[in-house]
CSV table of C-alpha atoms in Angstrom, one decimal:
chain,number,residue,atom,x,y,z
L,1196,UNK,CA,-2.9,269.9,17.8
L,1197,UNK,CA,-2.5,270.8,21.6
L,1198,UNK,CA,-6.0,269.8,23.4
L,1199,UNK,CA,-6.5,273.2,26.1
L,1200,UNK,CA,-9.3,273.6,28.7
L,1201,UNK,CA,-11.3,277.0,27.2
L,1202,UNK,CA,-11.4,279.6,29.7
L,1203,UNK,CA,-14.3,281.0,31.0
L,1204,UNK,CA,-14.8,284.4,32.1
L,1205,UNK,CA,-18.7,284.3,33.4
L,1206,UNK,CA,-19.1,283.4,37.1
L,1207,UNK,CA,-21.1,279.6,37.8
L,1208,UNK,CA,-24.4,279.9,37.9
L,1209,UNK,CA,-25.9,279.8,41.1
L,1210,UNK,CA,-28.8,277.3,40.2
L,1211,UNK,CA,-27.5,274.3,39.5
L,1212,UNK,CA,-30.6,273.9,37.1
L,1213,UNK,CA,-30.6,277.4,35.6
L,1214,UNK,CA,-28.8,279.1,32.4
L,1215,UNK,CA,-25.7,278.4,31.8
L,1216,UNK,CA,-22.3,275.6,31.7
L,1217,UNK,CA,-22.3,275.0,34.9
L,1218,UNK,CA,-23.7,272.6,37.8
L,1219,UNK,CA,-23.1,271.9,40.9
L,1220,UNK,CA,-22.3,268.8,42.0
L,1221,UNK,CA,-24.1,267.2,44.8
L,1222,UNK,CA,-21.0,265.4,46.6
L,1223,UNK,CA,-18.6,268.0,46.4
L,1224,UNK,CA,-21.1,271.2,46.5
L,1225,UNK,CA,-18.6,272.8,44.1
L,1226,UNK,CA,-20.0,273.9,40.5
L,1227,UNK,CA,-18.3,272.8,38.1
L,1228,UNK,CA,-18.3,272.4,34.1
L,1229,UNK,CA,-21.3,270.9,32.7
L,1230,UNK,CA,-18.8,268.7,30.1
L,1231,UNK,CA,-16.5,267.2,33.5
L,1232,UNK,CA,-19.7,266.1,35.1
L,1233,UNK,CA,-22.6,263.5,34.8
L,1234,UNK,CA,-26.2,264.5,34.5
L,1235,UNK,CA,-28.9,262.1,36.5
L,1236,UNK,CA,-32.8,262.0,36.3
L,1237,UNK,CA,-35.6,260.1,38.3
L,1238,UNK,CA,-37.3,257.8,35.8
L,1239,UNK,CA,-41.4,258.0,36.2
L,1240,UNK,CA,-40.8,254.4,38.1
L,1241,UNK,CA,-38.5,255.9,40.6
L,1242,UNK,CA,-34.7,254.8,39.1
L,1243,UNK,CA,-32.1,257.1,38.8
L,1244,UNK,CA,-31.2,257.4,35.7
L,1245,UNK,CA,-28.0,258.9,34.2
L,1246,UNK,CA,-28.1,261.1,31.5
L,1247,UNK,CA,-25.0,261.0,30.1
L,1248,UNK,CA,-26.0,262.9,26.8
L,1249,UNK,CA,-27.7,265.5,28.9
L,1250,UNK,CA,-30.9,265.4,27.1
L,1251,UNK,CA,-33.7,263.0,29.0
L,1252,UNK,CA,-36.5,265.0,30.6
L,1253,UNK,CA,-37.2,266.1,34.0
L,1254,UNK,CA,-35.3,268.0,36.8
L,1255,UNK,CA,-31.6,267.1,36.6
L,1256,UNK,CA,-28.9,266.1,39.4
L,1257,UNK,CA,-25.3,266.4,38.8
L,1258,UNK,CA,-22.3,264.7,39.8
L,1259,UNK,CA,-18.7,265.0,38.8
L,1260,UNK,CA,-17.6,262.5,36.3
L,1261,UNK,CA,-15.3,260.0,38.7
L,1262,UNK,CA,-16.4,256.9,40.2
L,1263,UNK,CA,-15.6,257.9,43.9
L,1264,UNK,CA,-17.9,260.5,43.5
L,1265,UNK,CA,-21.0,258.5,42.0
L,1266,UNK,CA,-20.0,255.7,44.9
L,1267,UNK,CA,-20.4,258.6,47.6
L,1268,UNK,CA,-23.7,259.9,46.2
L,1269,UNK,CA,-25.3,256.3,46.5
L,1270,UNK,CA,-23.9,255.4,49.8
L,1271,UNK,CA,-25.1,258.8,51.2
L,1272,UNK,CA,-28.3,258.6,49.9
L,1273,UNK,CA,-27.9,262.0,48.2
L,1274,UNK,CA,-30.1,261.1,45.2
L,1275,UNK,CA,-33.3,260.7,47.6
L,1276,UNK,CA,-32.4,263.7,49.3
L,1277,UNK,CA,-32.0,265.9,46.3
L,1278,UNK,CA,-35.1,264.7,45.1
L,1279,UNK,CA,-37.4,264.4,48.4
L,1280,UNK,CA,-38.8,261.3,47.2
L,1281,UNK,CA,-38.0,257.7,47.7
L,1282,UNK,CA,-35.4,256.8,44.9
L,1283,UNK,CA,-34.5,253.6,43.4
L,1284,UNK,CA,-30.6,253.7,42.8
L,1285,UNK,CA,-28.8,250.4,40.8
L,1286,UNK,CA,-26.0,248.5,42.9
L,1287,UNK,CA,-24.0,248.9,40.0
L,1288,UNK,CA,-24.8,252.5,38.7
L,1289,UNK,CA,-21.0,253.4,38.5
L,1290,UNK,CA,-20.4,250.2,35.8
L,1291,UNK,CA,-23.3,251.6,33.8
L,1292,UNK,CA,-21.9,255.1,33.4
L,1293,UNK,CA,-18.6,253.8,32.6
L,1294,UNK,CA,-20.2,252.0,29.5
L,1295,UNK,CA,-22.6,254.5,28.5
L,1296,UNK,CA,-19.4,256.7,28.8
L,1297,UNK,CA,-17.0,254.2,27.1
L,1298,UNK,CA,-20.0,253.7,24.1
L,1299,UNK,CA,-19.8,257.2,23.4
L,1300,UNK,CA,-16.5,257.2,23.0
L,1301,UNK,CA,-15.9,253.9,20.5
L,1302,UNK,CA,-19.0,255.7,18.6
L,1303,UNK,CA,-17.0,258.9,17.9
L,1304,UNK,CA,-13.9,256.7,16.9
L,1305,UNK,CA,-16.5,254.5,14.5
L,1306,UNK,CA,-17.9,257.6,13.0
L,1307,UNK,CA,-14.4,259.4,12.5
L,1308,UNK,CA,-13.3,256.0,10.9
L,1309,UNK,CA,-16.6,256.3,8.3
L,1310,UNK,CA,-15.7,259.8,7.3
L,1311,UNK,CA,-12.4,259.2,6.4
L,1312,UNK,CA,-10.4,261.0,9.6
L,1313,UNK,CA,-9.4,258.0,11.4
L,1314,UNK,CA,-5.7,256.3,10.4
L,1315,UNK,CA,-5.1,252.7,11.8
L,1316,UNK,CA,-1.4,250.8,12.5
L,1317,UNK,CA,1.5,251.7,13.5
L,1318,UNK,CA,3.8,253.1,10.5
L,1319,UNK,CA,0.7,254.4,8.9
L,1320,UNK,CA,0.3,256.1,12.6
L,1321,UNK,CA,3.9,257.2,12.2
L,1322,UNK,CA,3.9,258.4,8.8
L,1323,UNK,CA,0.6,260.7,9.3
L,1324,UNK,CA,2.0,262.2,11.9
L,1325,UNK,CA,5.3,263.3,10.3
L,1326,UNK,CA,3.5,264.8,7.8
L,1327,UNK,CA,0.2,265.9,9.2
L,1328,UNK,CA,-1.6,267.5,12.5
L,1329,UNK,CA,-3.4,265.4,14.2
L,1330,UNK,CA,-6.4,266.0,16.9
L,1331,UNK,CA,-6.0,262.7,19.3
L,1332,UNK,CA,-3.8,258.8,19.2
L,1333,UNK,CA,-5.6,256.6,20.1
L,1334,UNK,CA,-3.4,253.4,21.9
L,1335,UNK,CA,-5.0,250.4,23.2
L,1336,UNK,CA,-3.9,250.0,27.1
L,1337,UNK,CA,-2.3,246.6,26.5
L,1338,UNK,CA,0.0,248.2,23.5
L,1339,UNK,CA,3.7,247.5,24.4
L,1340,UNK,CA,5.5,250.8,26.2
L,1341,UNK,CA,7.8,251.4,23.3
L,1342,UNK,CA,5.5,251.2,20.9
L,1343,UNK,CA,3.8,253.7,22.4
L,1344,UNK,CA,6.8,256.2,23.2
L,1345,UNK,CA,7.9,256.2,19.5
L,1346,UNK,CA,4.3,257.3,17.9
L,1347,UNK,CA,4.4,260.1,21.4
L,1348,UNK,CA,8.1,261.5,20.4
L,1349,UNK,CA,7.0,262.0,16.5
L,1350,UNK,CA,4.0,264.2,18.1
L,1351,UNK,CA,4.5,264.9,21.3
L,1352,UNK,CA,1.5,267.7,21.8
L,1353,UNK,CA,-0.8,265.4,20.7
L,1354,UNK,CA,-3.2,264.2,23.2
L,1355,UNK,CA,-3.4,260.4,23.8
L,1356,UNK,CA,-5.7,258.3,24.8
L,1357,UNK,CA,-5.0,254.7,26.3
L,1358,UNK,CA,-8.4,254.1,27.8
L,1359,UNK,CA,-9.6,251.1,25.6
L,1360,UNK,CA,-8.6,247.7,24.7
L,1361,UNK,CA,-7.1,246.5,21.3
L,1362,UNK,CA,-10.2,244.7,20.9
L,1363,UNK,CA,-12.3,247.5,21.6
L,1364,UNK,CA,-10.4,249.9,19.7
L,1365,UNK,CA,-11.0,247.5,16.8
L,1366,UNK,CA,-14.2,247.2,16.5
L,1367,UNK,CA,-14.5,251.0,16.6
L,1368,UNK,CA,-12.0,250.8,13.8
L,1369,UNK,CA,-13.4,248.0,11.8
L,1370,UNK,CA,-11.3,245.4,12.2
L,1371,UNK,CA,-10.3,242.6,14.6
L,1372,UNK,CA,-7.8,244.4,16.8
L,1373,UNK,CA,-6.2,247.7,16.9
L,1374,UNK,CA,-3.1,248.7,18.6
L,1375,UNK,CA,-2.3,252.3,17.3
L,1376,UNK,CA,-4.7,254.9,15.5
L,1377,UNK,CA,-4.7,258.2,14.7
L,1378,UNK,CA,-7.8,261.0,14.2
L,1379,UNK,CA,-7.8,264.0,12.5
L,1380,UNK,CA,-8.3,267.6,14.1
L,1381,UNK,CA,-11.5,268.6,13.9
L,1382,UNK,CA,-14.4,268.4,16.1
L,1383,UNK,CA,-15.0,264.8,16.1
L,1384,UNK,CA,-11.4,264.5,17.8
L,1385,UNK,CA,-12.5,267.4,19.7
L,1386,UNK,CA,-15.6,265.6,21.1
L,1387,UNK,CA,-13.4,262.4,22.2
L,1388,UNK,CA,-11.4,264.7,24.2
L,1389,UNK,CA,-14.4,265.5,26.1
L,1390,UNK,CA,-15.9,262.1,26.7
L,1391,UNK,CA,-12.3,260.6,27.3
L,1392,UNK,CA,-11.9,262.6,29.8
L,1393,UNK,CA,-15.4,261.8,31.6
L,1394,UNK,CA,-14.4,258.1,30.9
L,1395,UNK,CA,-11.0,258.9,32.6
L,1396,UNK,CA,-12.9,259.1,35.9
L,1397,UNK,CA,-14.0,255.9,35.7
L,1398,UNK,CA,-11.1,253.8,34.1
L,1399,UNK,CA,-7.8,256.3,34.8
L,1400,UNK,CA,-5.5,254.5,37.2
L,1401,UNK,CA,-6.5,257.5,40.1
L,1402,UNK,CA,-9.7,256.4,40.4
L,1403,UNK,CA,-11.8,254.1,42.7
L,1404,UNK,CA,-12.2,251.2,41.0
L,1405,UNK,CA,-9.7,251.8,38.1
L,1406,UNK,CA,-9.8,250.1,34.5
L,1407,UNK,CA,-7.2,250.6,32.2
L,1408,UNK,CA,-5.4,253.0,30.7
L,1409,UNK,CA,-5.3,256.8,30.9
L,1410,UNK,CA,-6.2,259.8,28.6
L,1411,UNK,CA,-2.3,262.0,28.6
L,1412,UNK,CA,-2.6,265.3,28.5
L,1413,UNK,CA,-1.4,268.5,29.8
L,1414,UNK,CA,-3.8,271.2,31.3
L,1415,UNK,CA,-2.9,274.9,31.5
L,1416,UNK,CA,-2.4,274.7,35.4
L,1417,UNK,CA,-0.8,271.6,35.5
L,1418,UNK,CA,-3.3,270.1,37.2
L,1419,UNK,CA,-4.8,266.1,37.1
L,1420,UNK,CA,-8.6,265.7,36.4
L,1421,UNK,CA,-8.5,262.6,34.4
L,1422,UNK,CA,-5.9,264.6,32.3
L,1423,UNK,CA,-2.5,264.7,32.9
């Protein structure tokens, strides 16, 4: 199953805290969607605080989801400003997204494992995908090239994601390590998508301080956000 950005018709909002998808992003000044950005709120104490579920209390300040961007906001002081009051920003806020980010992630893989949409290895990889569609691979960063470009040709408008570890990916799995993995369509796959591509900002090789691997894919306009 191809992974496509939805279109949208309606203009941005104008407030960045009113009705509707969009926010704009206090580095860039551009609004953008609210699922490529990061959501940030000022704790009672003063700490900013970010929101990556989008659900914590209080008036919300949004960045895009790359760690250049986060990097600029705290060097700037653009936090403080935004919210006219002192602030207490963490040297390492970036780090701290990027996990909260990568959790989210692993937790989608864990919970598409316990409902029976997740395959694991690589000829049971190969053999769902010659005889099924399937909504995301899943290949751990370290996973040998080859490997890699065989499971791609048997489905090659299948998204991947190579943003995680064997290790990692195993633990989401169940098991030790994991080097190949499959999910079903659906919107658990669908989800990933999403928060890969957030995490992709922070661990893609374009960005600041990159970690490993890369989310594959191919946008309508051919452009790179995390996606390619």
């Amino acid at each position: 199953m191809a992974h496509s950005a939805r279109k949208r018709n309606a203009a941005p909002a104008a407030d960045p805290e009113g009705p509707g998808p969009w926010r704009r992003c206090l580095v860039e000044g551009a609004t953008r969607p609210v699922e490529t950005m990061i959501r940030f709120v000022v704790s009672p104490d003063g700490s900013v605080v970010p929101d990556v579920a989008g659900r914590l209390p209080g008036r919300g300040f949004w960045l895009s989801a790359r760690r250049d961007t986060v990097k600029t906001a705290c060097a700037k002081k653009l936090f403080a400003k935004a919210a006219r009051a002192p602030v207490t920003v963490a040297a390492d806020l970036d780090a701290e997204i990027e996990r909260l980010l990568a959790r989210r992630c692993l937790d989608l893989i864990g919970m598409a494992r316990r409902a029976g949409q997740a395959v694991v290895g690589f000829e049971k990889v190969k053999g769902y995908l010659r005889g099924a569609g399937a909504g995301v691979v899943l290949a751990a960063a370290e996973g040998a090239a080859n490997g890699r470009e065989k499971i791609a040709a048997l489905a090659p408008d299948v998204p991947v994601i190579e943003l995680f570890s064997g290790e990692e990916l195993g633990a989401a799995l169940g098991r030790q390590h994991a080097v190949h993995a499959v999910l079903a369509p659906g919107p658990i796959a669908d989800k990933l998508l999403s928060e890969a591509a957030r995490l992709a900002g922070f661990r893609s090789p374009g960005a600041a301080e990159p970690g490993a691997g890369r989310v594959c894919n191919t946008e309508p306009d051919g452009n790179a956000n995390g996606l390619r």
